[in-house]
CSV table of C-alpha atoms in Angstrom, one decimal:
chain,number,residue,atom,x,y,z
A,2,MET,CA,-3.7,0.1,-25.7
A,3,ARG,CA,-4.3,-1.9,-28.8
A,4,LEU,CA,-2.1,-1.5,-31.9
A,5,ARG,CA,-3.7,-2.4,-35.1
A,6,THR,CA,-1.7,-3.9,-38.0
A,7,GLN,CA,-4.7,-4.0,-40.4
A,8,ALA,CA,-6.5,-1.1,-42.0
A,9,SER,CA,-10.1,-0.5,-40.8
A,10,PRO,CA,-12.4,2.4,-41.5
A,11,ALA,CA,-12.6,5.1,-38.9
A,12,ASP,CA,-15.2,7.8,-38.4
A,13,VAL,CA,-12.6,10.2,-36.9
A,14,CYS,CA,-8.8,10.4,-37.1
A,15,ILE,CA,-7.1,12.3,-34.3
A,16,VAL,CA,-3.5,13.4,-34.7
A,17,GLY,CA,-1.7,13.4,-31.3
A,18,SER,CA,-2.7,11.6,-28.1
A,19,GLY,CA,-1.8,14.5,-25.7
A,20,ALA,CA,-4.3,16.1,-23.3
A,21,GLY,CA,-6.6,17.3,-26.1
A,22,GLY,CA,-6.3,14.3,-28.4
A,23,GLY,CA,-6.8,11.8,-25.6
A,24,THR,CA,-9.8,13.6,-24.2
A,25,ALA,CA,-11.3,14.0,-27.7
A,26,ALA,CA,-10.8,10.3,-28.5
A,27,TYR,CA,-12.4,9.3,-25.2
A,28,ALA,CA,-15.4,11.5,-25.7
A,29,LEU,CA,-15.9,10.4,-29.3
A,30,THR,CA,-15.5,6.8,-28.5
A,31,ASN,CA,-18.1,7.1,-25.8
A,32,ALA,CA,-20.4,8.7,-28.3
A,33,GLY,CA,-20.1,5.5,-30.4
A,34,LEU,CA,-17.7,6.6,-33.1
A,35,ASN,CA,-14.9,4.5,-34.4
A,36,VAL,CA,-11.7,6.6,-33.6
A,37,THR,CA,-8.2,6.2,-34.8
A,38,VAL,CA,-5.4,8.1,-33.0
A,39,LEU,CA,-2.0,8.7,-34.7
A,40,GLU,CA,1.0,9.3,-32.4
A,41,ALA,CA,4.6,10.1,-33.5
A,42,GLY,CA,6.2,8.9,-30.3
A,43,GLY,CA,6.7,5.4,-29.0
A,44,PRO,CA,4.9,3.8,-26.2
A,45,TRP,CA,5.1,5.8,-22.9
A,46,ASP,CA,5.8,4.0,-19.6
A,47,ASN,CA,5.1,6.1,-16.6
A,48,THR,CA,7.5,4.0,-14.4
A,49,THR,CA,10.5,4.9,-16.5
A,50,ASP,CA,9.7,7.9,-18.6
A,51,SER,CA,8.6,10.5,-16.0
A,52,ALA,CA,10.3,11.5,-12.8
A,53,MET,CA,7.2,13.5,-11.9
A,54,LEU,CA,5.1,10.4,-11.3
A,55,THR,CA,7.5,8.6,-9.0
A,56,TRP,CA,6.6,7.9,-5.4
A,57,PRO,CA,7.4,10.8,-3.0
A,58,TYR,CA,9.6,8.5,-0.9
A,59,GLU,CA,11.9,7.9,-3.9
A,60,SER,CA,12.9,11.6,-4.0
A,61,PRO,CA,16.6,12.2,-3.2
A,62,ARG,CA,15.5,15.4,-1.3
A,63,ARG,CA,13.0,13.5,0.9
A,64,GLY,CA,12.9,15.1,4.3
A,65,ALA,CA,15.4,17.8,3.3
A,66,SER,CA,14.4,21.3,4.5
A,67,THR,CA,15.6,24.8,4.1
A,68,ARG,CA,15.0,28.0,6.0
A,69,ALA,CA,12.4,29.0,3.4
A,70,LYS,CA,10.8,25.5,3.2
A,71,PRO,CA,10.9,23.9,6.6
A,72,PHE,CA,8.9,20.9,5.4
A,73,GLY,CA,11.0,20.3,2.3
A,74,GLU,CA,9.2,19.2,-0.8
A,75,PHE,CA,6.0,18.8,1.2
A,76,ASP,CA,5.9,22.6,1.9
A,77,GLY,CA,3.8,23.3,-1.2
A,78,CYS,CA,5.2,24.8,-4.4
A,79,ILE,CA,8.5,23.7,-5.8
A,80,GLY,CA,10.3,26.1,-8.1
């Protein structure tokens, strides 16, 4: 990711870099447009900001099973 400190003209300005904004920015950039993306949040680091993306062996429930889920977390759906 590159942060710009200088103003430059853009063909498109996308507000929000979520699933829709990120996909739109990718497609428009590949089409040759100059794209600016505005985001309200700070930088996102998947190693510290999301428990969902941790390695399976880091789970405190690793290997734990129940009667309903004999293979623990690896039994399919959670929740």
